Amino acid sequence: KGREDNEPEQPIEPETFEGLWCTDSGQVVTSLGGETVTSLNIKRAEQSLPARPPLASAQAVAAHRELMKQSVERLTAVERRTDPVKVTPFGQIEKEDYRIEKLIYETEPGIVIPALLFIHKHRSAHNPAVIYANGDGKAAGASPDGDIPRLVARGYVVLAVDVRGSGETRPLPNDEQSMDVYRYFGHYDSAMTANLVGKTMVGMRVEDIIRGVDMLAARPEVDGQQIYGFGVGSGALTLLHAAVLDERIKRVALDRMLVSYNSAVNHKLHRDVFESVVPGVLKSYDLPDLAAALAPRAVWIVDAQDPLGKLVRVAEARKAYARAIEAFKALQSESKLRMEARDGRGELGAVLEDSK
């Protein structure tokens, strides 16, 4: 108006929160019976589930095992190699009872995997061995009170690996990615890039583990008939896939693994699950189906987690793995499938021995 505005504003009465509701509850979903992304996904998943015939006989389990091998290889786009593994050593660290060899090995041309090889000093040749895959990286279990030193003390040769996107190979979030986004979506960029070029993060990580097994089997300190797997977090999920394809992995311990892919469909929110997703997987299999395919090899599932990283009760986990339990029963090896909760307490060093 060509002058200073010194006129006071007229008082107003804000509308109440309830007064702004367009429905009785303020939500379309609850008042009008609407749908959400979650409910639509659940319905779509239910319509896409594969046929799951009973696994009540040895023949049914054998057929299921072959089907799972084919499905995992096809959906994860795993490529198997038969050439010798190229290994480059980077020195070693001497401990009182064991040594740690620092090395990298090549999964495929141009793709190198950092690894630590733990070997007890006072053990003879041809020892049992463990390939250790932790979603947080190889160093996560290497502390003095961690699982790796305990395994070494029990006489195992342990190969701890940083599969692609973990440990040393995990990129830090850039300036455009907040830590909260990274915490919930994890290694999203690489996982999405892999999908766009017909690969999967799970499949590439499986290749890293299988090549690690190749390297272990070639070591004179290792008994090639006693190679086991120990996976933690996303590393456990990858190890489960690898064990389905590689029968040299005689037993597996799966610590804090996602209980199932189906649980991700049924949860509205996820945390760090995306890089473990295999596109179209629920049309062919879920994680309990893979566990069933390992029968009668020993499988320990400890502290199974939901998509937000919260512990799943053992009773609920056993319900999800009912078909796997059926497969182990059919082969008279029910005791080989163990589902437990330790909630961060105690050690898992004895897990592979107790599964004999």
PDB file of N, CA and C in Angstrom, residues 229-290:
ATOM      1  N   GLY A 229      30.762 -73.779   6.640  1.00  0.00           N
ATOM      2  CA  GLY A 229      30.462 -72.376   6.430  1.00  0.00           C
ATOM      3  C   GLY A 229      29.882 -71.726   7.667  1.00  0.00           C
ATOM      4  N   PHE A 230      30.295 -70.495   7.937  1.00  0.00           N
ATOM      5  CA  PHE A 230      29.793 -69.721   9.074  1.00  0.00           C
ATOM      6  C   PHE A 230      29.421 -68.343   8.530  1.00  0.00           C
ATOM      7  N   GLY A 231      28.124 -68.016   8.552  1.00  0.00           N
ATOM      8  CA  GLY A 231      27.666 -66.745   8.023  1.00  0.00           C
ATOM      9  C   GLY A 231      26.959 -65.911   9.060  1.00  0.00           C
ATOM     10  N   VAL A 232      27.138 -64.604   8.980  1.00  0.00           N
ATOM     11  CA  VAL A 232      26.521 -63.678   9.926  1.00  0.00           C
ATOM     12  C   VAL A 232      25.805 -62.581   9.146  1.00  0.00           C
ATOM     13  N   GLY A 233      24.538 -62.298   9.523  1.00  0.00           N
ATOM     14  CA  GLY A 233      23.782 -61.232   8.871  1.00  0.00           C
ATOM     15  C   GLY A 233      23.559 -61.537   7.397  1.00  0.00           C
ATOM     16  N   SER A 234      23.806 -60.543   6.544  1.00  0.00           N
ATOM     17  CA  SER A 234      23.641 -60.768   5.111  1.00  0.00           C
ATOM     18  C   SER A 234      24.623 -61.811   4.602  1.00  0.00           C
ATOM     19  N   GLY A 235      25.751 -61.986   5.320  1.00  0.00           N
ATOM     20  CA  GLY A 235      26.694 -63.035   4.956  1.00  0.00           C
ATOM     21  C   GLY A 235      26.098 -64.418   5.126  1.00  0.00           C
ATOM     22  N   ALA A 236      25.197 -64.582   6.107  1.00  0.00           N
ATOM     23  CA  ALA A 236      24.535 -65.870   6.321  1.00  0.00           C
ATOM     24  C   ALA A 236      23.600 -66.186   5.161  1.00  0.00           C
ATOM     25  N   LEU A 237      22.865 -65.188   4.711  1.00  0.00           N
ATOM     26  CA  LEU A 237      21.949 -65.393   3.583  1.00  0.00           C
ATOM     27  C   LEU A 237      22.731 -65.786   2.334  1.00  0.00           C
ATOM     28  N   THR A 238      23.860 -65.120   2.095  1.00  0.00           N
ATOM     29  CA  THR A 238      24.693 -65.459   0.948  1.00  0.00           C
ATOM     30  C   THR A 238      25.259 -66.860   1.081  1.00  0.00           C
ATOM     31  N   LEU A 239      25.732 -67.204   2.279  1.00  0.00           N
ATOM     32  CA  LEU A 239      26.305 -68.526   2.516  1.00  0.00           C
ATOM     33  C   LEU A 239      25.275 -69.627   2.276  1.00  0.00           C
ATOM     34  N   LEU A 240      24.034 -69.396   2.677  1.00  0.00           N
ATOM     35  CA  LEU A 240      22.979 -70.386   2.453  1.00  0.00           C
ATOM     36  C   LEU A 240      22.814 -70.652   0.963  1.00  0.00           C
ATOM     37  N   HIS A 241      22.800 -69.601   0.151  1.00  0.00           N
ATOM     38  CA  HIS A 241      22.712 -69.780  -1.299  1.00  0.00           C
ATOM     39  C   HIS A 241      23.925 -70.541  -1.827  1.00  0.00           C
ATOM     40  N   ALA A 242      25.116 -70.191  -1.326  1.00  0.00           N
ATOM     41  CA  ALA A 242      26.341 -70.837  -1.805  1.00  0.00           C
ATOM     42  C   ALA A 242      26.352 -72.322  -1.469  1.00  0.00           C
ATOM     43  N   ALA A 243      25.866 -72.673  -0.274  1.00  0.00           N
ATOM     44  CA  ALA A 243      25.871 -74.074   0.148  1.00  0.00           C
ATOM     45  C   ALA A 243      24.940 -74.916  -0.703  1.00  0.00           C
ATOM     46  N   VAL A 244      23.852 -74.317  -1.191  1.00  0.00           N
ATOM     47  CA  VAL A 244      22.943 -75.055  -2.077  1.00  0.00           C
ATOM     48  C   VAL A 244      23.675 -75.445  -3.356  1.00  0.00           C
ATOM     49  N   LEU A 245      24.541 -74.569  -3.868  1.00  0.00           N
ATOM     50  CA  LEU A 245      25.243 -74.826  -5.119  1.00  0.00           C
ATOM     51  C   LEU A 245      26.527 -75.618  -4.935  1.00  0.00           C
ATOM     52  N   ASP A 246      27.137 -75.532  -3.764  1.00  0.00           N
ATOM     53  CA  ASP A 246      28.449 -76.146  -3.544  1.00  0.00           C
ATOM     54  C   ASP A 246      28.377 -77.153  -2.405  1.00  0.00           C
ATOM     55  N   GLU A 247      28.329 -78.430  -2.748  1.00  0.00           N
ATOM     56  CA  GLU A 247      28.185 -79.476  -1.744  1.00  0.00           C
ATOM     57  C   GLU A 247      29.475 -79.738  -0.975  1.00  0.00           C
ATOM     58  N   ARG A 248      30.559 -79.051  -1.331  1.00  0.00           N
ATOM     59  CA  ARG A 248      31.777 -79.158  -0.527  1.00  0.00           C
ATOM     60  C   ARG A 248      31.602 -78.502   0.840  1.00  0.00           C
ATOM     61  N   ILE A 249      30.628 -77.606   0.950  1.00  0.00           N
ATOM     62  CA  ILE A 249      30.330 -76.972   2.241  1.00  0.00           C
ATOM     63  C   ILE A 249      29.446 -77.944   3.016  1.00  0.00           C
ATOM     64  N   LYS A 250      30.048 -78.680   3.934  1.00  0.00           N
ATOM     65  CA  LYS A 250      29.384 -79.826   4.558  1.00  0.00           C
ATOM     66  C   LYS A 250      28.383 -79.437   5.636  1.00  0.00           C
ATOM     67  N   ARG A 251      28.610 -78.343   6.324  1.00  0.00           N
ATOM     68  CA  ARG A 251      27.698 -77.879   7.370  1.00  0.00           C
ATOM     69  C   ARG A 251      27.692 -76.355   7.351  1.00  0.00           C
ATOM     70  N   VAL A 252      26.607 -75.755   7.818  1.00  0.00           N
ATOM     71  CA  VAL A 252      26.537 -74.298   7.861  1.00  0.00           C
ATOM     72  C   VAL A 252      25.958 -73.824   9.187  1.00  0.00           C
ATOM     73  N   ALA A 253      26.516 -72.739   9.688  1.00  0.00           N
ATOM     74  CA  ALA A 253      25.966 -72.027  10.839  1.00  0.00           C
ATOM     75  C   ALA A 253      25.527 -70.656  10.349  1.00  0.00           C
ATOM     76  N   LEU A 254      24.258 -70.319  10.557  1.00  0.00           N
ATOM     77  CA  LEU A 254      23.674 -69.083  10.040  1.00  0.00           C
ATOM     78  C   LEU A 254      23.243 -68.221  11.219  1.00  0.00           C
ATOM     79  N   ASP A 255      23.983 -67.176  11.476  1.00  0.00           N
ATOM     80  CA  ASP A 255      23.779 -66.330  12.656  1.00  0.00           C
ATOM     81  C   ASP A 255      23.154 -65.003  12.244  1.00  0.00           C
ATOM     82  N   ARG A 256      22.003 -64.676  12.842  1.00  0.00           N
ATOM     83  CA  ARG A 256      21.326 -63.403  12.608  1.00  0.00           C
ATOM     84  C   ARG A 256      20.964 -63.194  11.137  1.00  0.00           C
ATOM     85  N   MET A 257      20.476 -64.249  10.520  1.00  0.00           N
ATOM     86  CA  MET A 257      20.052 -64.190   9.117  1.00  0.00           C
ATOM     87  C   MET A 257      18.593 -63.739   9.030  1.00  0.00           C
ATOM     88  N   LEU A 258      18.254 -63.058   7.955  1.00  0.00           N
ATOM     89  CA  LEU A 258      16.856 -62.745   7.660  1.00  0.00           C
ATOM     90  C   LEU A 258      16.064 -64.036   7.665  1.00  0.00           C
ATOM     91  N   VAL A 259      14.949 -64.076   8.396  1.00  0.00           N
ATOM     92  CA  VAL A 259      14.231 -65.339   8.568  1.00  0.00           C
ATOM     93  C   VAL A 259      13.663 -65.847   7.246  1.00  0.00           C
ATOM     94  N   SER A 260      13.222 -64.933   6.381  1.00  0.00           N
ATOM     95  CA  SER A 260      12.682 -65.347   5.085  1.00  0.00           C
ATOM     96  C   SER A 260      12.492 -64.118   4.212  1.00  0.00           C
ATOM     97  N   TYR A 261      12.462 -64.345   2.899  1.00  0.00           N
ATOM     98  CA  TYR A 261      12.115 -63.259   1.983  1.00  0.00           C
ATOM     99  C   TYR A 261      10.653 -62.852   2.162  1.00  0.00           C
ATOM    100  N   ASN A 262       9.807 -63.823   2.466  1.00  0.00           N
ATOM    101  CA  ASN A 262       8.385 -63.522   2.634  1.00  0.00           C
ATOM    102  C   ASN A 262       8.160 -62.531   3.770  1.00  0.00           C
ATOM    103  N   SER A 263       9.019 -62.567   4.792  1.00  0.00           N
ATOM    104  CA  SER A 263       8.870 -61.622   5.898  1.00  0.00           C
ATOM    105  C   SER A 263       9.074 -60.187   5.421  1.00  0.00           C
ATOM    106  N   ALA A 264       9.894 -59.998   4.390  1.00  0.00           N
ATOM    107  CA  ALA A 264      10.100 -58.648   3.844  1.00  0.00           C
ATOM    108  C   ALA A 264       8.848 -58.143   3.150  1.00  0.00           C
ATOM    109  N   VAL A 265       8.095 -59.065   2.548  1.00  0.00           N
ATOM    110  CA  VAL A 265       6.831 -58.677   1.912  1.00  0.00           C
ATOM    111  C   VAL A 265       5.820 -58.232   2.968  1.00  0.00           C
ATOM    112  N   ASN A 266       5.822 -58.897   4.100  1.00  0.00           N
ATOM    113  CA  ASN A 266       4.822 -58.649   5.126  1.00  0.00           C
ATOM    114  C   ASN A 266       5.169 -57.509   6.078  1.00  0.00           C
ATOM    115  N   HIS A 267       6.374 -56.964   5.970  1.00  0.00           N
ATOM    116  CA  HIS A 267       6.772 -55.830   6.800  1.00  0.00           C
ATOM    117  C   HIS A 267       6.712 -54.542   5.986  1.00  0.00           C
ATOM    118  N   LYS A 268       6.170 -53.512   6.582  1.00  0.00           N
ATOM    119  CA  LYS A 268       6.087 -52.227   5.888  1.00  0.00           C
ATOM    120  C   LYS A 268       7.458 -51.580   5.747  1.00  0.00           C
ATOM    121  N   LEU A 269       8.312 -51.775   6.744  1.00  0.00           N
ATOM    122  CA  LEU A 269       9.628 -51.151   6.746  1.00  0.00           C
ATOM    123  C   LEU A 269      10.706 -52.224   6.764  1.00  0.00           C
ATOM    124  N   HIS A 270      11.834 -51.933   6.112  1.00  0.00           N
ATOM    125  CA  HIS A 270      12.967 -52.842   6.070  1.00  0.00           C
ATOM    126  C   HIS A 270      14.225 -52.093   6.473  1.00  0.00           C
ATOM    127  N   ARG A 271      15.221 -52.839   6.854  1.00  0.00           N
ATOM    128  CA  ARG A 271      16.502 -52.224   7.166  1.00  0.00           C
ATOM    129  C   ARG A 271      17.619 -53.039   6.527  1.00  0.00           C
ATOM    130  N   ASP A 272      18.295 -52.438   5.574  1.00  0.00           N
ATOM    131  CA  ASP A 272      19.472 -53.048   4.959  1.00  0.00           C
ATOM    132  C   ASP A 272      19.144 -54.408   4.331  1.00  0.00           C
ATOM    133  N   VAL A 273      17.992 -54.506   3.670  1.00  0.00           N
ATOM    134  CA  VAL A 273      17.575 -55.761   3.062  1.00  0.00           C
ATOM    135  C   VAL A 273      17.782 -55.757   1.546  1.00  0.00           C
ATOM    136  N   PHE A 274      17.786 -54.587   0.958  1.00  0.00           N
ATOM    137  CA  PHE A 274      17.724 -54.486  -0.500  1.00  0.00           C
ATOM    138  C   PHE A 274      18.839 -55.257  -1.187  1.00  0.00           C
ATOM    139  N   GLU A 275      20.061 -55.183  -0.674  1.00  0.00           N
ATOM    140  CA  GLU A 275      21.178 -55.830  -1.356  1.00  0.00           C
ATOM    141  C   GLU A 275      21.104 -57.358  -1.277  1.00  0.00           C
ATOM    142  N   SER A 276      20.225 -57.880  -0.430  1.00  0.00           N
ATOM    143  CA  SER A 276      20.044 -59.331  -0.321  1.00  0.00           C
ATOM    144  C   SER A 276      18.862 -59.840  -1.129  1.00  0.00           C
ATOM    145  N   VAL A 277      18.198 -58.946  -1.845  1.00  0.00           N
ATOM    146  CA  VAL A 277      17.009 -59.315  -2.618  1.00  0.00           C
ATOM    147  C   VAL A 277      17.420 -59.939  -3.951  1.00  0.00           C
ATOM    148  N   VAL A 278      16.730 -60.999  -4.322  1.00  0.00           N
ATOM    149  CA  VAL A 278      16.886 -61.621  -5.639  1.00  0.00           C
ATOM    150  C   VAL A 278      15.583 -61.372  -6.388  1.00  0.00           C
ATOM    151  N   PRO A 279      15.586 -60.585  -7.455  1.00  0.00           N
ATOM    152  CA  PRO A 279      14.337 -60.265  -8.163  1.00  0.00           C
ATOM    153  C   PRO A 279      13.578 -61.519  -8.587  1.00  0.00           C
ATOM    154  N   GLY A 280      12.277 -61.550  -8.272  1.00  0.00           N
ATOM    155  CA  GLY A 280      11.422 -62.658  -8.660  1.00  0.00           C
ATOM    156  C   GLY A 280      11.590 -63.910  -7.825  1.00  0.00           C
ATOM    157  N   VAL A 281      12.321 -63.805  -6.722  1.00  0.00           N
ATOM    158  CA  VAL A 281      12.690 -65.009  -5.974  1.00  0.00           C
ATOM    159  C   VAL A 281      11.486 -65.766  -5.424  1.00  0.00           C
ATOM    160  N   LEU A 282      10.466 -65.045  -4.942  1.00  0.00           N
ATOM    161  CA  LEU A 282       9.349 -65.721  -4.284  1.00  0.00           C
ATOM    162  C   LEU A 282       8.475 -66.508  -5.259  1.00  0.00           C
ATOM    163  N   LYS A 283       8.689 -66.339  -6.534  1.00  0.00           N
ATOM    164  CA  LYS A 283       7.989 -67.175  -7.509  1.00  0.00           C
ATOM    165  C   LYS A 283       8.621 -68.565  -7.587  1.00  0.00           C
ATOM    166  N   SER A 284       9.833 -68.704  -7.040  1.00  0.00           N
ATOM    167  CA  SER A 284      10.543 -69.977  -7.146  1.00  0.00           C
ATOM    168  C   SER A 284      10.935 -70.576  -5.801  1.00  0.00           C
ATOM    169  N   TYR A 285      11.374 -69.742  -4.860  1.00  0.00           N
ATOM    170  CA  TYR A 285      11.811 -70.287  -3.573  1.00  0.00           C
ATOM    171  C   TYR A 285      11.895 -69.194  -2.520  1.00  0.00           C
ATOM    172  N   ASP A 286      12.009 -69.632  -1.271  1.00  0.00           N
ATOM    173  CA  ASP A 286      12.286 -68.742  -0.144  1.00  0.00           C
ATOM    174  C   ASP A 286      13.440 -69.361   0.644  1.00  0.00           C
ATOM    175  N   LEU A 287      13.928 -68.678   1.624  1.00  0.00           N
ATOM    176  CA  LEU A 287      15.080 -69.171   2.382  1.00  0.00           C
ATOM    177  C   LEU A 287      14.811 -70.517   3.056  1.00  0.00           C
ATOM    178  N   PRO A 288      13.625 -70.759   3.632  1.00  0.00           N
ATOM    179  CA  PRO A 288      13.367 -72.094   4.185  1.00  0.00           C
ATOM    180  C   PRO A 288      13.449 -73.204   3.138  1.00  0.00           C
ATOM    181  N   ASP A 289      13.107 -72.890   1.885  1.00  0.00           N
ATOM    182  CA  ASP A 289      13.233 -73.893   0.822  1.00  0.00           C
ATOM    183  C   ASP A 289      14.703 -74.256   0.597  1.00  0.00           C
ATOM    184  N   LEU A 290      15.579 -73.255   0.718  1.00  0.00           N
ATOM    185  CA  LEU A 290      17.009 -73.526   0.546  1.00  0.00           C
ATOM    186  C   LEU A 290      17.531 -74.380   1.696  1.00  0.00           C
TER     187      LEU A 290
END
